[in-house]
């Protein structure tokens, strides 16, 4: 799956408009078996802005994935969100559960 058009990205209040695939783009792949979900991401970003702390890390360069564990496709219902980011001391994965 490719993310390489302006409509696929959230500017999150950034004053800088999206500058094309060399500015920010991604390729993502997903596979699963009976016990695991496998994810692969290839990100192109001309200006990497990693989070400095876990608080508010989603306001920086992170990968966010929401999983509908009840398979109801209703955002207000129970879901699990994962955020993956590269911190100065290495990568971290966070998990949030709930509405």
N, CA and C atoms as an extended XYZ file, in Angstrom:
297
Properties=species:S:1:pos:R:3:atomname:S:1:resname:S:1:resid:I:1 pbc="F F F"
N         0.843       -1.153        0.000 N   UNK     1
C         0.000        0.000        0.000 CA  UNK     1
C         0.907        1.240        0.000 C   UNK     1
N         0.613        2.179       -0.877 N   UNK     2
C         1.407        3.402       -0.969 CA  UNK     2
C         0.638        4.594       -0.419 C   UNK     2
N         1.344        5.470        0.256 N   UNK     3
C         0.809        6.762        0.684 CA  UNK     3
C         1.708        7.815        0.042 C   UNK     3
N         1.226        8.412       -1.025 N   UNK     4
C         2.080        9.354       -1.756 CA  UNK     4
C         1.292       10.482       -2.415 C   UNK     4
N         0.123       10.805       -1.857 N   UNK     5
C        -0.650       11.958       -2.337 CA  UNK     5
C        -1.006       12.849       -1.156 C   UNK     5
N        -1.254       14.110       -1.403 N   UNK     6
C        -1.530       15.086       -0.346 CA  UNK     6
C        -2.729       14.686        0.504 C   UNK     6
N        -3.737       14.059       -0.089 N   UNK     7
C        -4.949       13.695        0.639 CA  UNK     7
C        -4.698       12.623        1.693 C   UNK     7
N        -3.584       11.922        1.614 N   UNK     8
C        -3.308       10.817        2.529 CA  UNK     8
C        -2.536       11.239        3.772 C   UNK     8
N        -2.202       12.507        3.896 N   UNK     9
C        -1.374       12.958        5.008 CA  UNK     9
C        -2.087       14.017        5.822 C   UNK     9
N        -1.856       13.972        7.131 N   UNK    10
C        -2.401       14.978        8.038 CA  UNK    10
C        -1.323       16.021        8.289 C   UNK    10
N        -1.658       17.269        8.060 N   UNK    11
C        -0.691       18.351        8.276 CA  UNK    11
C        -0.553       18.698        9.755 C   UNK    11
N        -1.533       18.321       10.582 N   UNK    12
C        -1.497       18.576       12.028 CA  UNK    12
C        -1.131       20.029       12.345 C   UNK    12
N        -1.685       20.963       11.589 N   UNK    13
C        -1.455       22.382       11.853 CA  UNK    13
C        -0.124       22.905       11.352 C   UNK    13
N         0.602       22.122       10.581 N   UNK    14
C         1.900       22.564       10.073 CA  UNK    14
C         1.713       23.688        9.064 C   UNK    14
N         2.522       24.751        9.173 N   UNK    15
C         2.427       25.840        8.194 CA  UNK    15
C         3.031       25.472        6.841 C   UNK    15
N         3.812       24.393        6.802 N   UNK    16
C         4.473       23.968        5.567 CA  UNK    16
C         3.564       23.001        4.816 C   UNK    16
N         3.183       23.317        3.595 N   UNK    17
C         2.351       22.377        2.823 CA  UNK    17
C         3.161       21.148        2.415 C   UNK    17
N         2.431       20.065        2.129 N   UNK    18
C         3.079       18.845        1.673 CA  UNK    18
C         3.790       19.133        0.362 C   UNK    18
N         5.044       18.715        0.238 N   UNK    19
C         5.856       19.041       -0.918 CA  UNK    19
C         6.058       17.913       -1.909 C   UNK    19
N         5.222       16.890       -1.856 N   UNK    20
C         5.352       15.792       -2.793 CA  UNK    20
C         5.997       14.575       -2.154 C   UNK    20
N         6.118       13.495       -2.914 N   UNK    21
C         6.632       12.240       -2.361 CA  UNK    21
C         8.048       12.317       -1.794 C   UNK    21
N         8.896       13.224       -2.295 N   UNK    22
C        10.238       13.366       -1.725 CA  UNK    22
C        10.200       14.080       -0.385 C   UNK    22
N         9.136       14.832       -0.131 N   UNK    23
C         8.944       15.509        1.146 CA  UNK    23
C         8.469       14.508        2.200 C   UNK    23
N         7.427       13.728        1.850 N   UNK    24
C         6.895       12.727        2.762 CA  UNK    24
C         6.080       11.708        1.982 C   UNK    24
N         6.457       10.447        2.096 N   UNK    25
C         5.698        9.362        1.469 CA  UNK    25
C         6.002        8.072        2.214 C   UNK    25
N         5.191        7.057        1.952 N   UNK    26
C         5.369        5.791        2.660 CA  UNK    26
C         4.885        4.623        1.815 C   UNK    26
N         5.498        3.494        2.054 N   UNK    27
C         5.020        2.207        1.558 CA  UNK    27
C         4.791        1.339        2.785 C   UNK    27
N         3.663        0.641        2.829 N   UNK    28
C         3.349       -0.210        3.972 CA  UNK    28
C         2.924       -1.579        3.476 C   UNK    28
N         3.311       -2.584        4.226 N   UNK    29
C         2.908       -3.942        3.921 CA  UNK    29
C         2.442       -4.638        5.189 C   UNK    29
N         1.455       -5.514        5.037 N   UNK    30
C         0.872       -6.225        6.161 CA  UNK    30
C         0.753       -7.709        5.819 C   UNK    30
N         1.067       -8.570        6.771 N   UNK    31
C         0.846      -10.010        6.654 CA  UNK    31
C         0.456      -10.517        8.034 C   UNK    31
N        -0.189      -11.670        8.095 N   UNK    32
C        -0.524      -12.245        9.375 CA  UNK    32
C        -0.555      -13.754        9.266 C   UNK    32
N        -0.432      -14.375       10.428 N   UNK    33
C        -0.631      -15.807       10.546 CA  UNK    33
C        -1.567      -16.023       11.734 C   UNK    33
N        -1.650      -17.232       12.245 N   UNK    34
C        -2.593      -17.522       13.324 CA  UNK    34
C        -2.304      -16.766       14.620 C   UNK    34
N        -1.064      -16.335       14.827 N   UNK    35
C        -0.701      -15.712       16.098 CA  UNK    35
C        -0.075      -14.330       15.986 C   UNK    35
N         0.283      -13.893       14.791 N   UNK    36
C         1.053      -12.656       14.666 CA  UNK    36
C         0.561      -11.793       13.512 C   UNK    36
N         0.772      -10.498       13.676 N   UNK    37
C         0.575       -9.521       12.616 CA  UNK    37
C         1.945       -8.950       12.293 C   UNK    37
N         2.317       -8.976       11.025 N   UNK    38
C         3.624       -8.494       10.585 CA  UNK    38
C         3.430       -7.200        9.797 C   UNK    38
N         4.217       -6.192       10.135 N   UNK    39
C         4.115       -4.885        9.501 CA  UNK    39
C         5.465       -4.500        8.909 C   UNK    39
N         5.408       -3.834        7.772 N   UNK    40
C         6.630       -3.314        7.169 CA  UNK    40
C         6.328       -1.915        6.650 C   UNK    40
N         7.199       -0.970        6.994 N   UNK    41
C         7.034        0.413        6.548 CA  UNK    41
C         8.334        0.901        5.938 C   UNK    41
N         8.223        1.579        4.811 N   UNK    42
C         9.348        2.305        4.216 CA  UNK    42
C         8.908        3.756        4.106 C   UNK    42
N         9.601        4.634        4.822 N   UNK    43
C         9.213        6.034        4.918 CA  UNK    43
C        10.262        6.913        4.241 C   UNK    43
N         9.808        7.870        3.453 N   UNK    44
C        10.670        8.916        2.900 CA  UNK    44
C        10.236       10.226        3.540 C   UNK    44
N        11.170       10.921        4.160 N   UNK    45
C        10.874       12.188        4.838 CA  UNK    45
C        12.105       13.074        4.726 C   UNK    45
N        11.947       14.246        4.133 N   UNK    46
C        13.101       15.126        3.950 CA  UNK    46
C        13.539       15.799        5.247 C   UNK    46
N        12.674       15.839        6.256 N   UNK    47
C        13.006       16.466        7.539 CA  UNK    47
C        12.415       15.612        8.655 C   UNK    47
N        13.234       14.737        9.217 N   UNK    48
C        12.764       13.855       10.281 CA  UNK    48
C        12.704       14.626       11.594 C   UNK    48
N        11.526       14.625       12.235 N   UNK    49
C        11.342       15.301       13.515 CA  UNK    49
C        10.883       14.282       14.547 C   UNK    49
N        11.831       13.600       15.179 N   UNK    50
C        11.451       12.581       16.153 CA  UNK    50
C        10.914       13.215       17.434 C   UNK    50
N        10.046       12.489       18.144 N   UNK    51
C         9.566       13.007       19.424 CA  UNK    51
C        10.691       13.009       20.450 C   UNK    51
N        10.632       13.961       21.376 N   UNK    52
C        11.630       14.016       22.442 CA  UNK    52
C        11.152       13.271       23.680 C   UNK    52
N         9.816       13.207       23.862 N   UNK    53
C         9.236       12.477       24.982 CA  UNK    53
C         8.019       11.708       24.468 C   UNK    53
N         7.529       10.798       25.287 N   UNK    54
C         6.351       10.028       24.899 CA  UNK    54
C         5.079       10.864       24.989 C   UNK    54
N         5.076       11.881       25.831 N   UNK    55
C         3.897       12.741       25.956 CA  UNK    55
C         3.730       13.562       24.678 C   UNK    55
N         2.589       13.388       24.035 N   UNK    56
C         2.315       14.114       22.805 CA  UNK    56
C         3.155       13.678       21.619 C   UNK    56
N         3.684       12.463       21.687 N   UNK    57
C         4.588       12.018       20.615 CA  UNK    57
C         3.915       12.000       19.253 C   UNK    57
N         2.580       11.887       19.225 N   UNK    58
C         1.849       11.842       17.954 CA  UNK    58
C         1.901       13.176       17.215 C   UNK    58
N         2.406       14.233       17.851 N   UNK    59
C         2.562       15.524       17.187 CA  UNK    59
C         3.871       15.623       16.421 C   UNK    59
N         4.660       14.588       16.451 N   UNK    60
C         5.932       14.558       15.734 CA  UNK    60
C         5.871       13.459       14.671 C   UNK    60
N         7.020       13.034       14.172 N   UNK    61
C         7.060       11.999       13.141 CA  UNK    61
C         6.903       10.619       13.773 C   UNK    61
N         5.708       10.060       13.641 N   UNK    62
C         5.411        8.728       14.162 CA  UNK    62
C         4.548        7.978       13.148 C   UNK    62
N         4.519        6.683       13.282 N   UNK    63
C         3.595        5.841       12.531 CA  UNK    63
C         2.483        5.460       13.499 C   UNK    63
N         1.236        5.704       13.117 N   UNK    64
C         0.106        5.333       13.963 CA  UNK    64
C        -0.746        4.304       13.245 C   UNK    64
N        -1.164        3.291       13.992 N   UNK    65
C        -1.984        2.223       13.454 CA  UNK    65
C        -3.110        1.952       14.436 C   UNK    65
N        -4.359        2.047       13.969 N   UNK    66
C        -5.519        1.724       14.789 CA  UNK    66
C        -6.048        0.369       14.370 C   UNK    66
N        -6.314       -0.476       15.358 N   UNK    67
C        -6.836       -1.813       15.101 CA  UNK    67
C        -8.182       -1.945       15.796 C   UNK    67
N        -9.195       -2.292       15.042 N   UNK    68
C       -10.544       -2.493       15.564 CA  UNK    68
C       -10.656       -3.931       16.051 C   UNK    68
N       -10.384       -4.138       17.341 N   UNK    69
C       -10.326       -5.498       17.870 CA  UNK    69
C       -11.684       -6.194       17.865 C   UNK    69
N       -12.780       -5.436       17.889 N   UNK    70
C       -14.114       -6.024       17.863 CA  UNK    70
C       -14.678       -6.166       16.456 C   UNK    70
N       -13.938       -5.654       15.473 N   UNK    71
C       -14.317       -5.739       14.057 CA  UNK    71
C       -15.698       -5.131       13.784 C   UNK    71
N       -15.985       -3.984       14.430 N   UNK    72
C       -17.267       -3.306       14.237 CA  UNK    72
C       -17.151       -2.092       13.312 C   UNK    72
N       -15.924       -1.665       13.022 N   UNK    73
C       -15.674       -0.513       12.165 CA  UNK    73
C       -16.375        0.748       12.667 C   UNK    73
N       -16.415        0.912       13.981 N   UNK    74
C       -17.005        2.092       14.603 CA  UNK    74
C       -15.926        2.748       15.445 C   UNK    74
N       -15.506        3.955       15.074 N   UNK    75
C       -14.390        4.588       15.766 CA  UNK    75
C       -14.673        4.834       17.249 C   UNK    75
N       -15.896        5.146       17.616 N   UNK    76
C       -16.210        5.418       19.011 CA  UNK    76
C       -16.203        4.182       19.886 C   UNK    76
N       -16.140        3.015       19.282 N   UNK    77
C       -16.135        1.770       20.031 CA  UNK    77
C       -14.703        1.457       20.478 C   UNK    77
N       -14.508        0.294       21.034 N   UNK    78
C       -13.201       -0.096       21.531 CA  UNK    78
C       -12.225       -0.320       20.372 C   UNK    78
N       -11.064        0.255       20.485 N   UNK    79
C       -10.013        0.026       19.500 CA  UNK    79
C        -8.669        0.041       20.214 C   UNK    79
N        -7.670       -0.453       19.555 N   UNK    80
C        -6.307       -0.405       20.059 CA  UNK    80
C        -5.488        0.425       19.081 C   UNK    80
N        -4.730        1.379       19.614 N   UNK    81
C        -3.890        2.222       18.774 CA  UNK    81
C        -2.432        1.989       19.145 C   UNK    81
N        -1.617        1.808       18.125 N   UNK    82
C        -0.179        1.673       18.308 CA  UNK    82
C         0.506        2.868       17.663 C   UNK    82
N         1.499        3.410       18.345 N   UNK    83
C         2.342        4.467       17.792 CA  UNK    83
C         3.786        4.002       17.861 C   UNK    83
N         4.454        4.083       16.726 N   UNK    84
C         5.851        3.677       16.625 CA  UNK    84
C         6.663        4.897       16.246 C   UNK    84
N         7.742        5.151       17.018 N   UNK    85
C         8.568        6.326       16.744 CA  UNK    85
C        10.024        6.021       17.051 C   UNK    85
N        10.892        6.728       16.363 N   UNK    86
C        12.328        6.645       16.600 CA  UNK    86
C        12.703        7.771       17.557 C   UNK    86
N        13.074        7.419       18.795 N   UNK    87
C        13.520        8.383       19.795 CA  UNK    87
C        15.040        8.473       19.750 C   UNK    87
N        15.630        9.492       20.380 N   UNK    88
C        17.094        9.592       20.378 CA  UNK    88
C        17.795        8.341       20.909 C   UNK    88
N        17.150        7.608       21.848 N   UNK    89
C        17.772        6.403       22.401 CA  UNK    89
C        17.296        5.121       21.733 C   UNK    89
N        16.564        5.237       20.621 N   UNK    90
C        16.133        4.064       19.883 CA  UNK    90
C        14.628        4.039       19.673 C   UNK    90
N        14.128        3.039       18.950 N   UNK    91
C        12.694        2.978       18.642 CA  UNK    91
C        11.863        2.591       19.860 C   UNK    91
N        10.626        3.111       19.885 N   UNK    92
C         9.669        2.759       20.939 CA  UNK    92
C         8.305        2.537       20.321 C   UNK    92
N         7.604        1.586       20.901 N   UNK    93
C         6.225        1.290       20.494 CA  UNK    93
C         5.330        1.534       21.690 C   UNK    93
N         4.273        2.330       21.490 N   UNK    94
C         3.298        2.572       22.545 CA  UNK    94
C         1.974        1.972       22.128 C   UNK    94
N         1.174        1.588       23.137 N   UNK    95
C        -0.143        1.012       22.884 CA  UNK    95
C        -1.152        1.705       23.779 C   UNK    95
N        -2.295        2.075       23.157 N   UNK    96
C        -3.429        2.642       23.892 CA  UNK    96
C        -4.649        1.787       23.578 C   UNK    96
N        -5.453        1.526       24.602 N   UNK    97
C        -6.694        0.775       24.426 CA  UNK    97
C        -7.857        1.638       24.869 C   UNK    97
N        -8.963        1.570       24.127 N   UNK    98
C       -10.164        2.255       24.558 CA  UNK    98
C       -10.789        3.102       23.483 C   UNK    98
N       -11.896        3.734       23.840 N   UNK    99
C       -12.589        4.587       22.864 CA  UNK    99
C       -11.861        5.902       22.651 C   UNK    99
